[in-house]
mmCIF file with all atom_site columns, C-alpha atoms in Angstrom:
data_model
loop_
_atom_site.group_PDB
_atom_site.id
_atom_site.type_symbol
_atom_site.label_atom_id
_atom_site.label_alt_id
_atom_site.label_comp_id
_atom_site.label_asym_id
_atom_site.label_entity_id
_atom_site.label_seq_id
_atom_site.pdbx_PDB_ins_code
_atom_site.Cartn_x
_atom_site.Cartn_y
_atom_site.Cartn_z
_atom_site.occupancy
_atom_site.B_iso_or_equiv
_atom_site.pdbx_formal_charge
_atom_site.auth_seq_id
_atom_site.auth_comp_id
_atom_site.auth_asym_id
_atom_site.auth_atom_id
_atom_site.pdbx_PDB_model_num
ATOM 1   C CA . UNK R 1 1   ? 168.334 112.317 115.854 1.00 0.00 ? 1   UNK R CA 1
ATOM 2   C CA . UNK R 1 2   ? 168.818 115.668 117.380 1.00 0.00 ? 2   UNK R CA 1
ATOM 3   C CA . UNK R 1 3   ? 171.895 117.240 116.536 1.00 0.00 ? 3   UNK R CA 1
ATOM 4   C CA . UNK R 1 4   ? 173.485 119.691 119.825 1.00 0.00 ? 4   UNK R CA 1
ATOM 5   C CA . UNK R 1 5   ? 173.914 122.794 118.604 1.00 0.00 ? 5   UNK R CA 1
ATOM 6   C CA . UNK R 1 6   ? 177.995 123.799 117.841 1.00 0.00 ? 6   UNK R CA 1
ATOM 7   C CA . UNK R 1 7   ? 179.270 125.047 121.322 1.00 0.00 ? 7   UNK R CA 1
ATOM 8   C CA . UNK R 1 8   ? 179.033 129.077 121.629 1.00 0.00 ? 8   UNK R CA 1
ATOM 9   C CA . UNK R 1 9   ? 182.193 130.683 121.356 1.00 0.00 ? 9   UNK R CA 1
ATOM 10  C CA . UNK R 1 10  ? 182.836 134.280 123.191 1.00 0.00 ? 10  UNK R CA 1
ATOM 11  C CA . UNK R 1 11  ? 185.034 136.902 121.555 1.00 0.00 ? 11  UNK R CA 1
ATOM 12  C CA . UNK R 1 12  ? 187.313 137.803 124.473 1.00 0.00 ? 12  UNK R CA 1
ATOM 13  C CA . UNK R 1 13  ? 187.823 142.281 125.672 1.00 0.00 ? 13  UNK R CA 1
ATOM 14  C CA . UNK R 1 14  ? 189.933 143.337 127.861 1.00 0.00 ? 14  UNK R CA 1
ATOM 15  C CA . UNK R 1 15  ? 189.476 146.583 127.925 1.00 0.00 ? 15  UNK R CA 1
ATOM 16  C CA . UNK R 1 16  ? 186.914 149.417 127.579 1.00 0.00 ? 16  UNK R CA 1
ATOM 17  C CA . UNK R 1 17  ? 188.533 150.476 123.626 1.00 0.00 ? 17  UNK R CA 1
ATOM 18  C CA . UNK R 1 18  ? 188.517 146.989 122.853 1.00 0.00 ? 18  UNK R CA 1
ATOM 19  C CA . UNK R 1 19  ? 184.576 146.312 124.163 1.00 0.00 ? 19  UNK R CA 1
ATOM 20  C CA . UNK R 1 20  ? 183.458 150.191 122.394 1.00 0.00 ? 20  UNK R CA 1
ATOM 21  C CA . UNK R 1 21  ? 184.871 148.311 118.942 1.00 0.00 ? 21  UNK R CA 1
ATOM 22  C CA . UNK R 1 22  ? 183.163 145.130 119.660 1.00 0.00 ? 22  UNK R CA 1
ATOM 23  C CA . UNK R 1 23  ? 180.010 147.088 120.554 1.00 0.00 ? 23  UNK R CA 1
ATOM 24  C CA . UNK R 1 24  ? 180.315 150.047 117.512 1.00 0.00 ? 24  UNK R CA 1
ATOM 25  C CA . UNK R 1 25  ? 180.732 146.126 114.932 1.00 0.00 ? 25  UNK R CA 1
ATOM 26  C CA . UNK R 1 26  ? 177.707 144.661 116.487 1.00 0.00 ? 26  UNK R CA 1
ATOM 27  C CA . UNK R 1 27  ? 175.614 147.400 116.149 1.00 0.00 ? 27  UNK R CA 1
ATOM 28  C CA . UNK R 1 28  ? 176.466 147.783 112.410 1.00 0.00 ? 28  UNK R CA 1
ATOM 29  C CA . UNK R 1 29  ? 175.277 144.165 111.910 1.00 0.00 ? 29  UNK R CA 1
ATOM 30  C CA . UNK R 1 30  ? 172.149 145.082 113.803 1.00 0.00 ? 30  UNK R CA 1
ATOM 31  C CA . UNK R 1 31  ? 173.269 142.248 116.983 1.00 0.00 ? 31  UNK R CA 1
ATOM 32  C CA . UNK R 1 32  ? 172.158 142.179 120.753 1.00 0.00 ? 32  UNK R CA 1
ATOM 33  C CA . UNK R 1 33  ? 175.313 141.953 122.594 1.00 0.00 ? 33  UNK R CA 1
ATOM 34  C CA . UNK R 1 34  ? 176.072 139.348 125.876 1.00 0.00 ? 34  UNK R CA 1
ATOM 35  C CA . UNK R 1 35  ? 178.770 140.419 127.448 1.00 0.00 ? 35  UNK R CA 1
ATOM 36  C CA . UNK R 1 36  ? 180.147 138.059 129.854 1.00 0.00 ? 36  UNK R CA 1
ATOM 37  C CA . UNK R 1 37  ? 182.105 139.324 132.860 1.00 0.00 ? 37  UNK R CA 1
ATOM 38  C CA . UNK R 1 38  ? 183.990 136.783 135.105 1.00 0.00 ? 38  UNK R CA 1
ATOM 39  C CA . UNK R 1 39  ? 186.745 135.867 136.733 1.00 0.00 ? 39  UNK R CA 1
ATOM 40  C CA . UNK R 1 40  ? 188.806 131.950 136.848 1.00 0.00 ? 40  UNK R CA 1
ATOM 41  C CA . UNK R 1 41  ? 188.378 131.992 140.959 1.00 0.00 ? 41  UNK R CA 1
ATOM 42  C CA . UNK R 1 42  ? 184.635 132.694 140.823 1.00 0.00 ? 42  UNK R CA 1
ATOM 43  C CA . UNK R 1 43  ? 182.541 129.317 140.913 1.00 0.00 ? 43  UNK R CA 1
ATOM 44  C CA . UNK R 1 44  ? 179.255 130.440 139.735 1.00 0.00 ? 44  UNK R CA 1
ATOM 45  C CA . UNK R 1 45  ? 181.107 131.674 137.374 1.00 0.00 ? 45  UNK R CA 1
ATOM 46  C CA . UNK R 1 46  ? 182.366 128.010 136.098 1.00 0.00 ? 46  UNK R CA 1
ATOM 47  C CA . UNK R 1 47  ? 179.068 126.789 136.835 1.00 0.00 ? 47  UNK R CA 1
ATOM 48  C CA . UNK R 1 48  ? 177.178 129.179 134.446 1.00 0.00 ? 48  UNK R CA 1
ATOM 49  C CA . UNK R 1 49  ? 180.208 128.658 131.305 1.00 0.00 ? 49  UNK R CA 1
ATOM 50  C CA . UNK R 1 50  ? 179.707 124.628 132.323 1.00 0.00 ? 50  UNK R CA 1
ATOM 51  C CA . UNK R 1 51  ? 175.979 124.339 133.018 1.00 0.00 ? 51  UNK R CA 1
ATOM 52  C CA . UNK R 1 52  ? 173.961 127.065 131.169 1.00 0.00 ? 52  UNK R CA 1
ATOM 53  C CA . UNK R 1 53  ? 175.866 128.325 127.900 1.00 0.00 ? 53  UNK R CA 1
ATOM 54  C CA . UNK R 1 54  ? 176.247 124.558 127.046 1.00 0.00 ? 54  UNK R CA 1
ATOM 55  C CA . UNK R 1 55  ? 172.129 123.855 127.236 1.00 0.00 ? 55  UNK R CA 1
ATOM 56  C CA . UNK R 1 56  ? 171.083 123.349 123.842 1.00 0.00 ? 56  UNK R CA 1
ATOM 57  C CA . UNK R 1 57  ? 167.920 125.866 123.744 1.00 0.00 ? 57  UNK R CA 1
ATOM 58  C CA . UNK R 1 58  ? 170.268 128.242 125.360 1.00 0.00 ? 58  UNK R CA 1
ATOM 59  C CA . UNK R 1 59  ? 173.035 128.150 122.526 1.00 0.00 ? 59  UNK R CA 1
ATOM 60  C CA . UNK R 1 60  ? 170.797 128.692 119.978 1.00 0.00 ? 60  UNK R CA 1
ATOM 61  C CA . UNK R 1 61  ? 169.286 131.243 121.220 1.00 0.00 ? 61  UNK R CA 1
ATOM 62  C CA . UNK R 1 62  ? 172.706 133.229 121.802 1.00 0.00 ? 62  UNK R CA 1
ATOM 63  C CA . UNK R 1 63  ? 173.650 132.413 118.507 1.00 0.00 ? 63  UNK R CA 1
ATOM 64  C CA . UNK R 1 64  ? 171.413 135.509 117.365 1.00 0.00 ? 64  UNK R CA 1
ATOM 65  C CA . UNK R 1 65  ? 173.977 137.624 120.064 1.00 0.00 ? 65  UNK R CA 1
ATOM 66  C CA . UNK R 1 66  ? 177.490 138.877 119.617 1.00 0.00 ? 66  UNK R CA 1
ATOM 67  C CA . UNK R 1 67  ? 178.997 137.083 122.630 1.00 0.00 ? 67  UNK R CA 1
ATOM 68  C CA . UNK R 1 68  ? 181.874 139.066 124.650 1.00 0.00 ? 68  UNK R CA 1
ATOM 69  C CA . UNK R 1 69  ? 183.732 137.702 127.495 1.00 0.00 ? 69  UNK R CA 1
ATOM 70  C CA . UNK R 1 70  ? 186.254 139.610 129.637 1.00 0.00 ? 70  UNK R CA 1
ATOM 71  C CA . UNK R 1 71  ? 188.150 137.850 131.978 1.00 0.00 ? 71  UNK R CA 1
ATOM 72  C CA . UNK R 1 72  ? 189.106 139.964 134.873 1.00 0.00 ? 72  UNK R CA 1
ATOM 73  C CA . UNK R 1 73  ? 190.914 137.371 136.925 1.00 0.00 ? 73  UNK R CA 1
ATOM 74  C CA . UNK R 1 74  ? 194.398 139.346 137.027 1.00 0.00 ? 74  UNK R CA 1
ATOM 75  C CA . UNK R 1 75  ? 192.423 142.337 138.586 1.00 0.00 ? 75  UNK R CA 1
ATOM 76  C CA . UNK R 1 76  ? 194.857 144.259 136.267 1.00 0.00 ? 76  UNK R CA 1
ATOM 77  C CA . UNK R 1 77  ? 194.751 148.388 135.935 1.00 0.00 ? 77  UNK R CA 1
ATOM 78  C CA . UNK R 1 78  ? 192.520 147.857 132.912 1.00 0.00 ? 78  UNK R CA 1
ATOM 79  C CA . UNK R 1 79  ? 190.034 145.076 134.040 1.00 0.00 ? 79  UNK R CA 1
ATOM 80  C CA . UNK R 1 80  ? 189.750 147.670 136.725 1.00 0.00 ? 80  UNK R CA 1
ATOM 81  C CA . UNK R 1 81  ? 188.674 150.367 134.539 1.00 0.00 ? 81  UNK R CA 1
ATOM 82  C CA . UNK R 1 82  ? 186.808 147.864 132.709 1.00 0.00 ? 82  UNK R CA 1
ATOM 83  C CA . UNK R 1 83  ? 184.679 146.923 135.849 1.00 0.00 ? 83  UNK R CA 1
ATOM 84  C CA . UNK R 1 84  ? 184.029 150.436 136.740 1.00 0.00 ? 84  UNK R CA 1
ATOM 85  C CA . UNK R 1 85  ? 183.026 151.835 133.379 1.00 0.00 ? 85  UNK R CA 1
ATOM 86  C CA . UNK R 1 86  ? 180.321 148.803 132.723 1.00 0.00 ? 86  UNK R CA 1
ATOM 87  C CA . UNK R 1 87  ? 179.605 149.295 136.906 1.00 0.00 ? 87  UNK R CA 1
ATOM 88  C CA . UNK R 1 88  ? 180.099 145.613 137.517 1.00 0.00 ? 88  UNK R CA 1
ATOM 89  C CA . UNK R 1 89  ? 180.633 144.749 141.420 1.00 0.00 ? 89  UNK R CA 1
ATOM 90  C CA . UNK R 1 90  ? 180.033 140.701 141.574 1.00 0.00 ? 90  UNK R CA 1
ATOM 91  C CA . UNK R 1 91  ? 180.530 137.702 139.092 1.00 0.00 ? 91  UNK R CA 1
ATOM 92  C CA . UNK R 1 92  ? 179.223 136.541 137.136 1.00 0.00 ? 92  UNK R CA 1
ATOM 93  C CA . UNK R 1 93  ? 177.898 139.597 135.647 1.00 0.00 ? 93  UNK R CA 1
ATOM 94  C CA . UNK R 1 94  ? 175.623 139.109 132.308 1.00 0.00 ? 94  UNK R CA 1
ATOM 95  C CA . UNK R 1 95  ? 175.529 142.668 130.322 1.00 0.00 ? 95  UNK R CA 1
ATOM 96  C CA . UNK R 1 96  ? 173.687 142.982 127.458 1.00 0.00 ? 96  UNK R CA 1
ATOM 97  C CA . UNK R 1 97  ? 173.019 145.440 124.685 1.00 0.00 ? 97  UNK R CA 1
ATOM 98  C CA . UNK R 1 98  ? 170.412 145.858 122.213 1.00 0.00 ? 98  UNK R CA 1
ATOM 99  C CA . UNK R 1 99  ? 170.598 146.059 118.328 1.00 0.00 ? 99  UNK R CA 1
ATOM 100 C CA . UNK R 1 100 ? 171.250 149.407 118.058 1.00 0.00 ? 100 UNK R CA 1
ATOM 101 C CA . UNK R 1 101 ? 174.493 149.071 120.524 1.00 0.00 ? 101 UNK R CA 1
ATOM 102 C CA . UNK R 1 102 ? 172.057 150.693 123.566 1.00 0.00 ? 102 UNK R CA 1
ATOM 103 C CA . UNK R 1 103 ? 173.004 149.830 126.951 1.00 0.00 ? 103 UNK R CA 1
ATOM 104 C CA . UNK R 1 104 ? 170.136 147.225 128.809 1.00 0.00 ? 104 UNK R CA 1
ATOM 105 C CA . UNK R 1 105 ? 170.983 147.781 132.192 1.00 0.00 ? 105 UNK R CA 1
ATOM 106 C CA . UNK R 1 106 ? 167.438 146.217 133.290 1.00 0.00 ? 106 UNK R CA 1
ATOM 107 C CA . UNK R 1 107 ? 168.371 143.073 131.229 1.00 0.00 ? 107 UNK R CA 1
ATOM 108 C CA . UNK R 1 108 ? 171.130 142.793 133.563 1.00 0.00 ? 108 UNK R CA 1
ATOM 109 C CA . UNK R 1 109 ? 172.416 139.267 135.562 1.00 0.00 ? 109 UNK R CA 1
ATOM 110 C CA . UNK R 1 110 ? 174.348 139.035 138.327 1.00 0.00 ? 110 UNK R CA 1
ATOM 111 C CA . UNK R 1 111 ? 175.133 135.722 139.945 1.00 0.00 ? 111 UNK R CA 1
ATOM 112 C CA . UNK R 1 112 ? 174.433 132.439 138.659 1.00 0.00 ? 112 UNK R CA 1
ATOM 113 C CA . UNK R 1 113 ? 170.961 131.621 136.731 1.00 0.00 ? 113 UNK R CA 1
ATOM 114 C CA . UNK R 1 114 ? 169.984 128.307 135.133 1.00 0.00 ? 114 UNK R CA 1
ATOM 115 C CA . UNK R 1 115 ? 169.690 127.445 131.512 1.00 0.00 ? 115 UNK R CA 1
ATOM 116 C CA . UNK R 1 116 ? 165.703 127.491 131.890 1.00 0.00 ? 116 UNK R CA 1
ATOM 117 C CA . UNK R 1 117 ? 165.903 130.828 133.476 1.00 0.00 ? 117 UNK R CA 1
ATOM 118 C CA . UNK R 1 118 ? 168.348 132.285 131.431 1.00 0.00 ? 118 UNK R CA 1
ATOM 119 C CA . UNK R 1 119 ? 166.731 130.923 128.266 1.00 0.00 ? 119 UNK R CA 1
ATOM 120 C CA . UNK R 1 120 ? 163.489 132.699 128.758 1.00 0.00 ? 120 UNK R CA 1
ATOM 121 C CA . UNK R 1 121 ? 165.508 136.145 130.111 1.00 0.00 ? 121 UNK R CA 1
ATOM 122 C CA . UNK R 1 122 ? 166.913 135.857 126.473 1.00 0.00 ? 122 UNK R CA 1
ATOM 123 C CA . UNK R 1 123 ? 162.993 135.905 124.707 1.00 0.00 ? 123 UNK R CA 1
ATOM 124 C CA . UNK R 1 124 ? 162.402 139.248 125.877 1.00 0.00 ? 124 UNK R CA 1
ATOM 125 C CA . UNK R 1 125 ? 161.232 141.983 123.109 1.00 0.00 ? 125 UNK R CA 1
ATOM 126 C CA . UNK R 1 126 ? 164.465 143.978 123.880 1.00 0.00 ? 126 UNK R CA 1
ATOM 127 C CA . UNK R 1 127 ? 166.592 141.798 122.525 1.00 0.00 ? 127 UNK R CA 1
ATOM 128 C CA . UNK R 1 128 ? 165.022 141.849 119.488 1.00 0.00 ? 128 UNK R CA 1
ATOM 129 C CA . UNK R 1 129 ? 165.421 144.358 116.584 1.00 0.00 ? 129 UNK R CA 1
ATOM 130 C CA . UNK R 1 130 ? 162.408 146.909 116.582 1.00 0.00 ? 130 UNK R CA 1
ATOM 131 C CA . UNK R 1 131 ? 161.302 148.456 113.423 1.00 0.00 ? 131 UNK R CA 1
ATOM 132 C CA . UNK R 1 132 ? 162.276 151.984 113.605 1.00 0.00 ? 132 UNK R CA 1
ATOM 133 C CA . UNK R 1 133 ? 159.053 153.486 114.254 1.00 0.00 ? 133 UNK R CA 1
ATOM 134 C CA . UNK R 1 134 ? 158.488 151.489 116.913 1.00 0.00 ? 134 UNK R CA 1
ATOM 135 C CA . UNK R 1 135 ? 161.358 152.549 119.219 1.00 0.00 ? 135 UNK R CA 1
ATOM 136 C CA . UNK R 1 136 ? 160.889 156.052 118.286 1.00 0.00 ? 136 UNK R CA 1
ATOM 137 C CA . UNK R 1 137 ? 157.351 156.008 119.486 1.00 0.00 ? 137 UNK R CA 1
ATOM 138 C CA . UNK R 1 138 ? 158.259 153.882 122.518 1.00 0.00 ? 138 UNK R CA 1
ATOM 139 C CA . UNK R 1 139 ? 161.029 156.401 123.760 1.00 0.00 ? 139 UNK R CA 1
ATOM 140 C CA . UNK R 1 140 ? 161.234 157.912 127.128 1.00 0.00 ? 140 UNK R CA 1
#
């Protein structure tokens, strides 16, 4: 009998100090980071925290992540700065960061994707933590 994985939880930020500390932990403990920006109103939004976090494959594979949220419903002074520091214009928007706490902006979702979609988004290499050699020789 299959057991479904434990449903994923997502620490919430709501604001740019709170997400630097969230980022500055995970990339002590060496974690990609998913950073989930949405707001109530927004129905892909609901669709993707009702439809593709739940899938099974999908969950465990963001179990490896530190999982933010920040909910910028109240369009308050500091979800405002919020949006404008990670550059967010549409919901949902999926942000991610690797290991080392580096920004991914080519890893980045906006809208609404699937669980099959999203689960193979999540298997590429730059979520994953390169030996340091690696990166070094790999840098731009």
């Amino acid at each position: 009998m299959k057991k479904t994985p434990a449903a994923l939880t997502f620490t919430p930020v709501n604001s740019i100090s709170e997400l630097q500390h969230a980022l500055s932990i995970a990339a002590k403990q060496q974690r990609p980071v998913i950073l989930d920006v949405y707001a109530a109103w927004c129905t892909p939004c609901v669709a993707l925290s009702q439809q593709t976090f739940p899938a099974s494959k999908v969950i465990l594979q963001l179990n490896n992540f530190t999982r933010l949220k920040a909910d910028v419903t109240a369009n308050s002074a500091a979800d405002i700065a919020l949006m404008q520091y990670l550059n967010v214009i549409g919901f949902p928007s999926l942000l991610f960061w690797d290991p080392q706490g580096h920004p991914l902006p080519q890893a980045r979702i906006s809208g609404f994707i699937n669980a099959d979609n999203f689960s193979d988004h999540l298997q590429q290499p730059l979520f994953s933590i390169a030996p340091p050699s690696a990166s070094q020789t790999n840098a731009k």
